[in-house]
């Protein structure tokens, strides 16, 4: 059972986490949801299309202009409070590696802290424990936040992913984070080249086998672009193919830009796997 905010999800129930960037320089939308009203409209659309989680980010993942903790909080805290007011049942996640920002957004109503940089600030898990909110434990290969990998190597990339993410998850539970609210994430592109991310996808079943719910953040990433030699806006097909494989292998939570398309892929895979009945079944029955 995965429990986040007011919601509970069984082991075979796929969950969509919709990305809402509060940055002026996002690699995907170039600041389309930086201002409050477009961002709130994005939340409304994502919820209508089937997202259970809204993931709010105040700092671009890649290199760029420095964003202080104060500025990150300014971009996220008030917005989290407004989303909480308008959408009381939605699960609010905040993508941050900073404990100080994590504390501020939890005070504002966040249900989940998405630590995409692998515990670089150990205090973030302590915040999650204190507020009894969820935590995403991600493998980033030891990279510093907002840096790109350079000739990174692993003897066995999945072995390293398992060592780091399971270790972070166990630490979080020991600190007091509810076990049913902890997820692990292989960290596609983070501290990895394209071949590493493809192998992590291919071996995702090993992460699922640990018993921790697995979150994947695949949407329009560079490993998809390099695999198919496609620019950011032409990566949807590759993203959805990777989503289908991840779903078949047992990942549960999907951090995405395109909610409606992802919902269809996840529903189709769940039906093929026998976990979901067809929405309509008339063929051959008339």
PDB file of C-alpha atoms in Angstrom:
ATOM      1  CA  UNK A   1       0.000   0.000   0.000  1.00  0.00           C
ATOM      2  CA  UNK A   2       1.301   3.446  -0.998  1.00  0.00           C
ATOM      3  CA  UNK A   3      -0.113   6.235   1.163  1.00  0.00           C
ATOM      4  CA  UNK A   4       0.354   9.898   0.195  1.00  0.00           C
ATOM      5  CA  UNK A   5      -1.644  12.770   1.624  1.00  0.00           C
ATOM      6  CA  UNK A   6      -5.271  11.666   1.888  1.00  0.00           C
ATOM      7  CA  UNK A   7      -4.898   8.968  -0.747  1.00  0.00           C
ATOM      8  CA  UNK A   8      -4.047   5.280  -0.669  1.00  0.00           C
ATOM      9  CA  UNK A   9      -3.003   3.232  -3.712  1.00  0.00           C
ATOM     10  CA  UNK A  10      -2.737  -0.524  -3.969  1.00  0.00           C
ATOM     11  CA  UNK A  11       0.331  -2.194  -5.432  1.00  0.00           C
ATOM     12  CA  UNK A  12      -1.046  -2.456  -8.977  1.00  0.00           C
ATOM     13  CA  UNK A  13      -2.538   1.037  -9.172  1.00  0.00           C
ATOM     14  CA  UNK A  14      -0.454   3.339 -11.406  1.00  0.00           C
ATOM     15  CA  UNK A  15      -0.166   6.915 -10.202  1.00  0.00           C
ATOM     16  CA  UNK A  16       0.539  10.021 -12.295  1.00  0.00           C
ATOM     17  CA  UNK A  17       2.586  12.902 -10.914  1.00  0.00           C
ATOM     18  CA  UNK A  18       2.137  16.017 -13.085  1.00  0.00           C
ATOM     19  CA  UNK A  19       5.022  18.458 -13.375  1.00  0.00           C
ATOM     20  CA  UNK A  20       4.349  22.135 -12.665  1.00  0.00           C
ATOM     21  CA  UNK A  21       7.520  24.178 -13.064  1.00  0.00           C
ATOM     22  CA  UNK A  22       7.689  27.489 -11.191  1.00  0.00           C
ATOM     23  CA  UNK A  23      10.836  28.492 -13.072  1.00  0.00           C
ATOM     24  CA  UNK A  24      11.412  30.948 -15.928  1.00  0.00           C
ATOM     25  CA  UNK A  25      13.925  28.646 -17.637  1.00  0.00           C
ATOM     26  CA  UNK A  26      12.486  25.119 -17.637  1.00  0.00           C
ATOM     27  CA  UNK A  27      14.020  22.914 -20.343  1.00  0.00           C
ATOM     28  CA  UNK A  28      10.546  21.805 -21.421  1.00  0.00           C
ATOM     29  CA  UNK A  29       8.167  24.762 -21.292  1.00  0.00           C
ATOM     30  CA  UNK A  30      10.554  27.740 -20.983  1.00  0.00           C
ATOM     31  CA  UNK A  31       8.603  29.325 -18.143  1.00  0.00           C
ATOM     32  CA  UNK A  32       5.017  28.730 -19.296  1.00  0.00           C
ATOM     33  CA  UNK A  33       3.884  28.091 -15.706  1.00  0.00           C
ATOM     34  CA  UNK A  34       6.194  30.528 -13.927  1.00  0.00           C
ATOM     35  CA  UNK A  35       3.354  32.935 -13.163  1.00  0.00           C
ATOM     36  CA  UNK A  36       0.601  31.931 -10.750  1.00  0.00           C
ATOM     37  CA  UNK A  37      -2.477  31.880 -12.990  1.00  0.00           C
ATOM     38  CA  UNK A  38      -0.981  29.762 -15.802  1.00  0.00           C
ATOM     39  CA  UNK A  39       0.431  27.428 -13.157  1.00  0.00           C
ATOM     40  CA  UNK A  40      -2.937  27.070 -11.419  1.00  0.00           C
ATOM     41  CA  UNK A  41      -4.593  26.437 -14.776  1.00  0.00           C
ATOM     42  CA  UNK A  42      -2.023  23.714 -15.391  1.00  0.00           C
ATOM     43  CA  UNK A  43      -2.905  22.123 -12.037  1.00  0.00           C
ATOM     44  CA  UNK A  44      -6.601  22.156 -12.886  1.00  0.00           C
ATOM     45  CA  UNK A  45      -5.974  20.586 -16.291  1.00  0.00           C
ATOM     46  CA  UNK A  46      -3.637  17.922 -14.891  1.00  0.00           C
ATOM     47  CA  UNK A  47      -6.123  16.895 -12.207  1.00  0.00           C
ATOM     48  CA  UNK A  48      -8.930  16.721 -14.774  1.00  0.00           C
ATOM     49  CA  UNK A  49      -6.771  14.485 -16.983  1.00  0.00           C
ATOM     50  CA  UNK A  50      -6.036  12.023 -14.190  1.00  0.00           C
ATOM     51  CA  UNK A  51      -3.049  13.226 -12.187  1.00  0.00           C
ATOM     52  CA  UNK A  52      -3.198  12.314  -8.495  1.00  0.00           C
ATOM     53  CA  UNK A  53       0.010  14.197  -7.608  1.00  0.00           C
ATOM     54  CA  UNK A  54       1.120  17.713  -8.539  1.00  0.00           C
ATOM     55  CA  UNK A  55       4.911  18.107  -8.402  1.00  0.00           C
ATOM     56  CA  UNK A  56       5.950  21.734  -7.922  1.00  0.00           C
ATOM     57  CA  UNK A  57       9.524  22.715  -8.726  1.00  0.00           C
ATOM     58  CA  UNK A  58      11.170  26.058  -8.069  1.00  0.00           C
ATOM     59  CA  UNK A  59      14.627  25.388  -9.533  1.00  0.00           C
ATOM     60  CA  UNK A  60      15.546  24.135 -12.979  1.00  0.00           C
ATOM     61  CA  UNK A  61      17.290  20.751 -12.718  1.00  0.00           C
ATOM     62  CA  UNK A  62      20.074  21.632 -15.143  1.00  0.00           C
ATOM     63  CA  UNK A  63      22.754  24.319 -14.973  1.00  0.00           C
ATOM     64  CA  UNK A  64      21.601  27.918 -15.113  1.00  0.00           C
ATOM     65  CA  UNK A  65      21.220  31.082 -13.120  1.00  0.00           C
ATOM     66  CA  UNK A  66      21.790  30.526  -9.402  1.00  0.00           C
ATOM     67  CA  UNK A  67      18.582  30.259  -7.371  1.00  0.00           C
ATOM     68  CA  UNK A  68      18.944  30.855  -3.636  1.00  0.00           C
ATOM     69  CA  UNK A  69      16.895  28.969  -1.055  1.00  0.00           C
ATOM     70  CA  UNK A  70      15.026  32.197  -0.374  1.00  0.00           C
ATOM     71  CA  UNK A  71      14.099  32.593  -4.037  1.00  0.00           C
ATOM     72  CA  UNK A  72      13.169  28.918  -4.361  1.00  0.00           C
ATOM     73  CA  UNK A  73      10.832  29.279  -1.385  1.00  0.00           C
ATOM     74  CA  UNK A  74       9.333  32.461  -2.850  1.00  0.00           C
ATOM     75  CA  UNK A  75       8.480  30.568  -6.031  1.00  0.00           C
ATOM     76  CA  UNK A  76       6.934  27.565  -4.304  1.00  0.00           C
ATOM     77  CA  UNK A  77       5.572  28.174  -0.795  1.00  0.00           C
ATOM     78  CA  UNK A  78       2.704  30.542  -1.612  1.00  0.00           C
ATOM     79  CA  UNK A  79       1.792  28.470  -4.647  1.00  0.00           C
ATOM     80  CA  UNK A  80       1.632  25.286  -2.576  1.00  0.00           C
ATOM     81  CA  UNK A  81      -0.683  27.045  -0.120  1.00  0.00           C
ATOM     82  CA  UNK A  82      -2.987  28.161  -2.949  1.00  0.00           C
ATOM     83  CA  UNK A  83      -3.068  24.714  -4.555  1.00  0.00           C
ATOM     84  CA  UNK A  84      -3.900  23.254  -1.153  1.00  0.00           C
ATOM     85  CA  UNK A  85      -6.779  25.740  -0.810  1.00  0.00           C
ATOM     86  CA  UNK A  86      -8.198  25.148  -4.303  1.00  0.00           C
ATOM     87  CA  UNK A  87      -7.589  21.402  -4.528  1.00  0.00           C
ATOM     88  CA  UNK A  88      -7.868  19.991  -1.004  1.00  0.00           C
ATOM     89  CA  UNK A  89      -7.692  16.346  -2.104  1.00  0.00           C
ATOM     90  CA  UNK A  90      -4.768  16.528  -4.527  1.00  0.00           C
ATOM     91  CA  UNK A  91      -1.382  15.237  -3.380  1.00  0.00           C
ATOM     92  CA  UNK A  92       1.114  18.104  -3.441  1.00  0.00           C
ATOM     93  CA  UNK A  93       4.762  17.236  -4.012  1.00  0.00           C
ATOM     94  CA  UNK A  94       7.665  19.680  -4.051  1.00  0.00           C
ATOM     95  CA  UNK A  95      10.831  18.949  -6.008  1.00  0.00           C
ATOM     96  CA  UNK A  96      13.617  20.272  -3.792  1.00  0.00           C
ATOM     97  CA  UNK A  97      16.905  19.108  -2.322  1.00  0.00           C
ATOM     98  CA  UNK A  98      16.984  21.772   0.442  1.00  0.00           C
ATOM     99  CA  UNK A  99      15.758  21.062   3.967  1.00  0.00           C
ATOM    100  CA  UNK A 100      14.884  24.709   4.587  1.00  0.00           C
ATOM    101  CA  UNK A 101      12.621  24.808   1.527  1.00  0.00           C
ATOM    102  CA  UNK A 102      11.169  21.425   2.443  1.00  0.00           C
ATOM    103  CA  UNK A 103      10.185  22.717   5.871  1.00  0.00           C
ATOM    104  CA  UNK A 104       8.558  25.836   4.416  1.00  0.00           C
ATOM    105  CA  UNK A 105       6.473  23.926   1.868  1.00  0.00           C
ATOM    106  CA  UNK A 106       5.388  21.356   4.451  1.00  0.00           C
ATOM    107  CA  UNK A 107       4.136  24.218   6.600  1.00  0.00           C
ATOM    108  CA  UNK A 108       2.184  25.409   3.545  1.00  0.00           C
ATOM    109  CA  UNK A 109       0.534  22.022   3.007  1.00  0.00           C
ATOM    110  CA  UNK A 110       2.850  19.804   0.936  1.00  0.00           C
ATOM    111  CA  UNK A 111       2.329  16.030   1.256  1.00  0.00           C
ATOM    112  CA  UNK A 112       5.512  14.786  -0.409  1.00  0.00           C
ATOM    113  CA  UNK A 113       9.140  15.880  -0.807  1.00  0.00           C
ATOM    114  CA  UNK A 114      10.698  14.816  -4.097  1.00  0.00           C
ATOM    115  CA  UNK A 115      14.448  14.710  -3.442  1.00  0.00           C
ATOM    116  CA  UNK A 116      15.823  14.331  -6.967  1.00  0.00           C
ATOM    117  CA  UNK A 117      19.478  14.809  -5.921  1.00  0.00           C
ATOM    118  CA  UNK A 118      19.964  11.741  -3.791  1.00  0.00           C
ATOM    119  CA  UNK A 119      20.023  13.053  -0.244  1.00  0.00           C
ATOM    120  CA  UNK A 120      22.649  15.729  -0.800  1.00  0.00           C
ATOM    121  CA  UNK A 121      21.051  17.577   2.136  1.00  0.00           C
ATOM    122  CA  UNK A 122      20.483  14.877   4.795  1.00  0.00           C
ATOM    123  CA  UNK A 123      18.206  17.285   6.646  1.00  0.00           C
ATOM    124  CA  UNK A 124      15.480  16.902   4.021  1.00  0.00           C
ATOM    125  CA  UNK A 125      14.613  13.393   5.195  1.00  0.00           C
ATOM    126  CA  UNK A 126      14.524  14.707   8.750  1.00  0.00           C
ATOM    127  CA  UNK A 127      11.972  17.307   7.656  1.00  0.00           C
ATOM    128  CA  UNK A 128       9.862  14.594   6.000  1.00  0.00           C
ATOM    129  CA  UNK A 129       9.965  12.606   9.237  1.00  0.00           C
ATOM    130  CA  UNK A 130       9.036  15.584  11.390  1.00  0.00           C
ATOM    131  CA  UNK A 131       6.026  16.458   9.244  1.00  0.00           C
ATOM    132  CA  UNK A 132       5.114  12.819   8.527  1.00  0.00           C
ATOM    133  CA  UNK A 133       5.066  13.445   4.779  1.00  0.00           C
ATOM    134  CA  UNK A 134       6.240  11.238   1.937  1.00  0.00           C
ATOM    135  CA  UNK A 135       9.751  11.172   0.484  1.00  0.00           C
ATOM    136  CA  UNK A 136      11.184  10.216  -2.912  1.00  0.00           C
ATOM    137  CA  UNK A 137      14.670   8.697  -2.580  1.00  0.00           C
ATOM    138  CA  UNK A 138      16.562   9.123  -5.838  1.00  0.00           C
ATOM    139  CA  UNK A 139      19.846   7.870  -7.261  1.00  0.00           C
ATOM    140  CA  UNK A 140      21.896  10.749  -8.654  1.00  0.00           C
ATOM    141  CA  UNK A 141      25.301   9.097  -8.719  1.00  0.00           C
ATOM    142  CA  UNK A 142      26.697  11.437  -6.092  1.00  0.00           C
ATOM    143  CA  UNK A 143      26.283  14.445  -8.404  1.00  0.00           C
ATOM    144  CA  UNK A 144      25.980  17.938  -6.999  1.00  0.00           C
ATOM    145  CA  UNK A 145      22.632  19.612  -7.682  1.00  0.00           C
ATOM    146  CA  UNK A 146      22.240  21.177 -11.123  1.00  0.00           C
ATOM    147  CA  UNK A 147      25.345  19.581 -12.613  1.00  0.00           C
ATOM    148  CA  UNK A 148      25.532  17.380 -15.684  1.00  0.00           C
ATOM    149  CA  UNK A 149      27.338  14.013 -15.733  1.00  0.00           C
ATOM    150  CA  UNK A 150      30.786  13.954 -17.305  1.00  0.00           C
ATOM    151  CA  UNK A 151      32.285  10.572 -18.212  1.00  0.00           C
ATOM    152  CA  UNK A 152      30.629   8.949 -15.208  1.00  0.00           C
ATOM    153  CA  UNK A 153      31.221   5.194 -14.866  1.00  0.00           C
ATOM    154  CA  UNK A 154      29.715   2.360 -12.829  1.00  0.00           C
ATOM    155  CA  UNK A 155      30.851  -1.234 -12.436  1.00  0.00           C
ATOM    156  CA  UNK A 156      27.138  -2.075 -12.280  1.00  0.00           C
ATOM    157  CA  UNK A 157      24.735   0.843 -12.539  1.00  0.00           C
ATOM    158  CA  UNK A 158      21.726  -1.011 -11.126  1.00  0.00           C
ATOM    159  CA  UNK A 159      23.715  -2.320  -8.182  1.00  0.00           C
ATOM    160  CA  UNK A 160      24.671   1.268  -7.371  1.00  0.00           C
ATOM    161  CA  UNK A 161      21.082   2.456  -7.804  1.00  0.00           C
ATOM    162  CA  UNK A 162      19.840  -0.216  -5.404  1.00  0.00           C
ATOM    163  CA  UNK A 163      22.545   0.466  -2.835  1.00  0.00           C
ATOM    164  CA  UNK A 164      21.849   4.199  -2.762  1.00  0.00           C
ATOM    165  CA  UNK A 165      18.061   4.295  -3.027  1.00  0.00           C
ATOM    166  CA  UNK A 166      17.358   1.452  -0.610  1.00  0.00           C
ATOM    167  CA  UNK A 167      19.866   2.949   1.806  1.00  0.00           C
ATOM    168  CA  UNK A 168      18.154   6.345   1.629  1.00  0.00           C
ATOM    169  CA  UNK A 169      14.728   4.737   2.042  1.00  0.00           C
ATOM    170  CA  UNK A 170      15.797   2.733   5.085  1.00  0.00           C
ATOM    171  CA  UNK A 171      17.367   5.826   6.655  1.00  0.00           C
ATOM    172  CA  UNK A 172      14.161   7.794   6.057  1.00  0.00           C
ATOM    173  CA  UNK A 173      12.041   5.150   7.783  1.00  0.00           C
ATOM    174  CA  UNK A 174      14.505   4.970  10.679  1.00  0.00           C
ATOM    175  CA  UNK A 175      14.124   8.736  11.091  1.00  0.00           C
ATOM    176  CA  UNK A 176      10.344   8.417  11.240  1.00  0.00           C
ATOM    177  CA  UNK A 177       9.088   8.868   7.679  1.00  0.00           C
ATOM    178  CA  UNK A 178       6.061   6.555   7.279  1.00  0.00           C
ATOM    179  CA  UNK A 179       7.264   3.447   5.439  1.00  0.00           C
ATOM    180  CA  UNK A 180       4.157   3.409   3.237  1.00  0.00           C
ATOM    181  CA  UNK A 181       5.003   6.950   2.052  1.00  0.00           C
ATOM    182  CA  UNK A 182       8.557   6.312   0.811  1.00  0.00           C
ATOM    183  CA  UNK A 183       9.395   5.726  -2.867  1.00  0.00           C
ATOM    184  CA  UNK A 184      12.620   4.993  -4.717  1.00  0.00           C
ATOM    185  CA  UNK A 185      13.600   6.501  -8.087  1.00  0.00           C
ATOM    186  CA  UNK A 186      16.419   5.303 -10.394  1.00  0.00           C
ATOM    187  CA  UNK A 187      17.085   8.906 -11.408  1.00  0.00           C
ATOM    188  CA  UNK A 188      17.126   8.719 -15.202  1.00  0.00           C
ATOM    189  CA  UNK A 189      19.710  11.187 -16.615  1.00  0.00           C
ATOM    190  CA  UNK A 190      20.868  12.230 -13.118  1.00  0.00           C
ATOM    191  CA  UNK A 191      24.507  11.221 -12.773  1.00  0.00           C
ATOM    192  CA  UNK A 192      24.090   8.928 -15.774  1.00  0.00           C
ATOM    193  CA  UNK A 193      24.712   8.825 -19.484  1.00  0.00           C
ATOM    194  CA  UNK A 194      22.123   7.530 -21.940  1.00  0.00           C
ATOM    195  CA  UNK A 195      23.324   3.929 -21.803  1.00  0.00           C
ATOM    196  CA  UNK A 196      23.076   3.977 -18.007  1.00  0.00           C
ATOM    197  CA  UNK A 197      19.491   5.236 -18.163  1.00  0.00           C
ATOM    198  CA  UNK A 198      18.538   2.605 -20.739  1.00  0.00           C
ATOM    199  CA  UNK A 199      20.027  -0.132 -18.558  1.00  0.00           C
ATOM    200  CA  UNK A 200      18.237   1.238 -15.503  1.00  0.00           C
ATOM    201  CA  UNK A 201      14.972   0.987 -17.431  1.00  0.00           C
ATOM    202  CA  UNK A 202      15.722  -2.507 -18.711  1.00  0.00           C
ATOM    203  CA  UNK A 203      16.480  -3.717 -15.166  1.00  0.00           C
ATOM    204  CA  UNK A 204      13.716  -1.801 -13.400  1.00  0.00           C
ATOM    205  CA  UNK A 205      12.251  -5.057 -12.167  1.00  0.00           C
ATOM    206  CA  UNK A 206      15.182  -5.333  -9.766  1.00  0.00           C
ATOM    207  CA  UNK A 207      14.071  -2.126  -8.068  1.00  0.00           C
ATOM    208  CA  UNK A 208      10.460  -3.300  -7.951  1.00  0.00           C
ATOM    209  CA  UNK A 209      11.712  -6.507  -6.359  1.00  0.00           C
ATOM    210  CA  UNK A 210      12.948  -4.602  -3.308  1.00  0.00           C
ATOM    211  CA  UNK A 211       9.343  -4.011  -2.251  1.00  0.00           C
ATOM    212  CA  UNK A 212       9.654  -0.217  -2.245  1.00  0.00           C
ATOM    213  CA  UNK A 213       7.256   1.586  -4.631  1.00  0.00           C
ATOM    214  CA  UNK A 214       9.196   2.785  -7.668  1.00  0.00           C
ATOM    215  CA  UNK A 215       8.802   6.257  -9.171  1.00  0.00           C
ATOM    216  CA  UNK A 216      10.183   6.998 -12.626  1.00  0.00           C
ATOM    217  CA  UNK A 217      10.788  10.444 -14.071  1.00  0.00           C
ATOM    218  CA  UNK A 218      11.128   9.789 -17.798  1.00  0.00           C
ATOM    219  CA  UNK A 219       9.277  12.631 -19.428  1.00  0.00           C
ATOM    220  CA  UNK A 220      11.059  14.097 -22.468  1.00  0.00           C
ATOM    221  CA  UNK A 221      14.482  13.497 -20.917  1.00  0.00           C
ATOM    222  CA  UNK A 222      17.812  13.581 -22.705  1.00  0.00           C
ATOM    223  CA  UNK A 223      18.246   9.804 -22.711  1.00  0.00           C
ATOM    224  CA  UNK A 224      15.040   9.578 -24.771  1.00  0.00           C
ATOM    225  CA  UNK A 225      16.223  12.368 -27.052  1.00  0.00           C
ATOM    226  CA  UNK A 226      19.659  10.825 -27.598  1.00  0.00           C
ATOM    227  CA  UNK A 227      18.279   7.317 -28.131  1.00  0.00           C
ATOM    228  CA  UNK A 228      16.017   8.551 -30.930  1.00  0.00           C
ATOM    229  CA  UNK A 229      18.002  11.656 -31.932  1.00  0.00           C
ATOM    230  CA  UNK A 230      15.017  13.917 -31.278  1.00  0.00           C
ATOM    231  CA  UNK A 231      14.715  17.446 -29.809  1.00  0.00           C
ATOM    232  CA  UNK A 232      12.733  18.085 -26.628  1.00  0.00           C
ATOM    233  CA  UNK A 233       9.375  18.703 -28.325  1.00  0.00           C
ATOM    234  CA  UNK A 234       9.617  15.475 -30.360  1.00  0.00           C
ATOM    235  CA  UNK A 235      10.226  13.063 -27.474  1.00  0.00           C
ATOM    236  CA  UNK A 236       6.661  12.140 -26.528  1.00  0.00           C
ATOM    237  CA  UNK A 237       6.550   8.853 -28.455  1.00  0.00           C
ATOM    238  CA  UNK A 238       9.850   7.714 -26.968  1.00  0.00           C
ATOM    239  CA  UNK A 239       8.714   8.789 -23.506  1.00  0.00           C
ATOM    240  CA  UNK A 240       5.476   6.821 -23.808  1.00  0.00           C
ATOM    241  CA  UNK A 241       7.322   3.726 -25.059  1.00  0.00           C
ATOM    242  CA  UNK A 242       9.605   3.915 -22.024  1.00  0.00           C
ATOM    243  CA  UNK A 243       6.570   4.462 -19.811  1.00  0.00           C
ATOM    244  CA  UNK A 244       4.925   1.298 -21.144  1.00  0.00           C
ATOM    245  CA  UNK A 245       8.051  -0.777 -20.499  1.00  0.00           C
ATOM    246  CA  UNK A 246       8.378   0.688 -16.997  1.00  0.00           C
ATOM    247  CA  UNK A 247       4.736  -0.074 -16.244  1.00  0.00           C
ATOM    248  CA  UNK A 248       5.087  -3.653 -17.452  1.00  0.00           C
ATOM    249  CA  UNK A 249       8.123  -4.072 -15.181  1.00  0.00           C
ATOM    250  CA  UNK A 250       6.191  -2.772 -12.175  1.00  0.00           C
ATOM    251  CA  UNK A 251       6.950   0.918 -11.640  1.00  0.00           C
ATOM    252  CA  UNK A 252       4.047   2.629  -9.885  1.00  0.00           C
ATOM    253  CA  UNK A 253       4.461   6.422 -10.015  1.00  0.00           C
ATOM    254  CA  UNK A 254       5.174   8.421 -13.201  1.00  0.00           C
ATOM    255  CA  UNK A 255       6.394  12.018 -13.167  1.00  0.00           C
ATOM    256  CA  UNK A 256       5.210  13.500 -16.473  1.00  0.00           C
ATOM    257  CA  UNK A 257       4.471  16.564 -18.576  1.00  0.00           C
ATOM    258  CA  UNK A 258       1.760  14.960 -20.750  1.00  0.00           C
ATOM    259  CA  UNK A 259      -0.860  13.589 -18.376  1.00  0.00           C
ATOM    260  CA  UNK A 260      -3.662  12.455 -20.721  1.00  0.00           C
ATOM    261  CA  UNK A 261      -1.354  10.484 -23.006  1.00  0.00           C
ATOM    262  CA  UNK A 262       0.388   8.851 -20.048  1.00  0.00           C
ATOM    263  CA  UNK A 263      -2.962   7.901 -18.513  1.00  0.00           C
ATOM    264  CA  UNK A 264      -3.935   5.991 -21.661  1.00  0.00           C
ATOM    265  CA  UNK A 265      -0.626   4.132 -21.784  1.00  0.00           C
ATOM    266  CA  UNK A 266      -0.832   3.139 -18.116  1.00  0.00           C
ATOM    267  CA  UNK A 267      -4.454   2.050 -18.425  1.00  0.00           C
ATOM    268  CA  UNK A 268      -3.643  -0.062 -21.483  1.00  0.00           C
ATOM    269  CA  UNK A 269      -0.697  -1.782 -19.816  1.00  0.00           C
ATOM    270  CA  UNK A 270      -2.745  -2.403 -16.660  1.00  0.00           C
ATOM    271  CA  UNK A 271      -5.499  -3.999 -18.745  1.00  0.00           C
ATOM    272  CA  UNK A 272      -3.047  -6.218 -20.642  1.00  0.00           C
ATOM    273  CA  UNK A 273      -1.544  -7.278 -17.307  1.00  0.00           C
ATOM    274  CA  UNK A 274      -4.998  -8.127 -16.013  1.00  0.00           C
ATOM    275  CA  UNK A 275      -5.114  -5.485 -13.289  1.00  0.00           C
ATOM    276  CA  UNK A 276      -7.803  -3.332 -14.946  1.00  0.00           C
ATOM    277  CA  UNK A 277     -10.912  -4.317 -16.913  1.00  0.00           C
ATOM    278  CA  UNK A 278     -11.553  -2.697 -20.309  1.00  0.00           C
ATOM    279  CA  UNK A 279     -13.550   0.517 -20.073  1.00  0.00           C
ATOM    280  CA  UNK A 280     -15.947  -0.952 -22.663  1.00  0.00           C
ATOM    281  CA  UNK A 281     -16.210  -4.597 -23.821  1.00  0.00           C
ATOM    282  CA  UNK A 282     -18.822  -5.033 -26.573  1.00  0.00           C
ATOM    283  CA  UNK A 283     -16.864  -6.685 -29.366  1.00  0.00           C
ATOM    284  CA  UNK A 284     -18.129 -10.186 -30.101  1.00  0.00           C
ATOM    285  CA  UNK A 285     -20.834  -9.965 -27.435  1.00  0.00           C
ATOM    286  CA  UNK A 286     -23.723  -8.483 -29.444  1.00  0.00           C
TER     287      UNK A 286
END
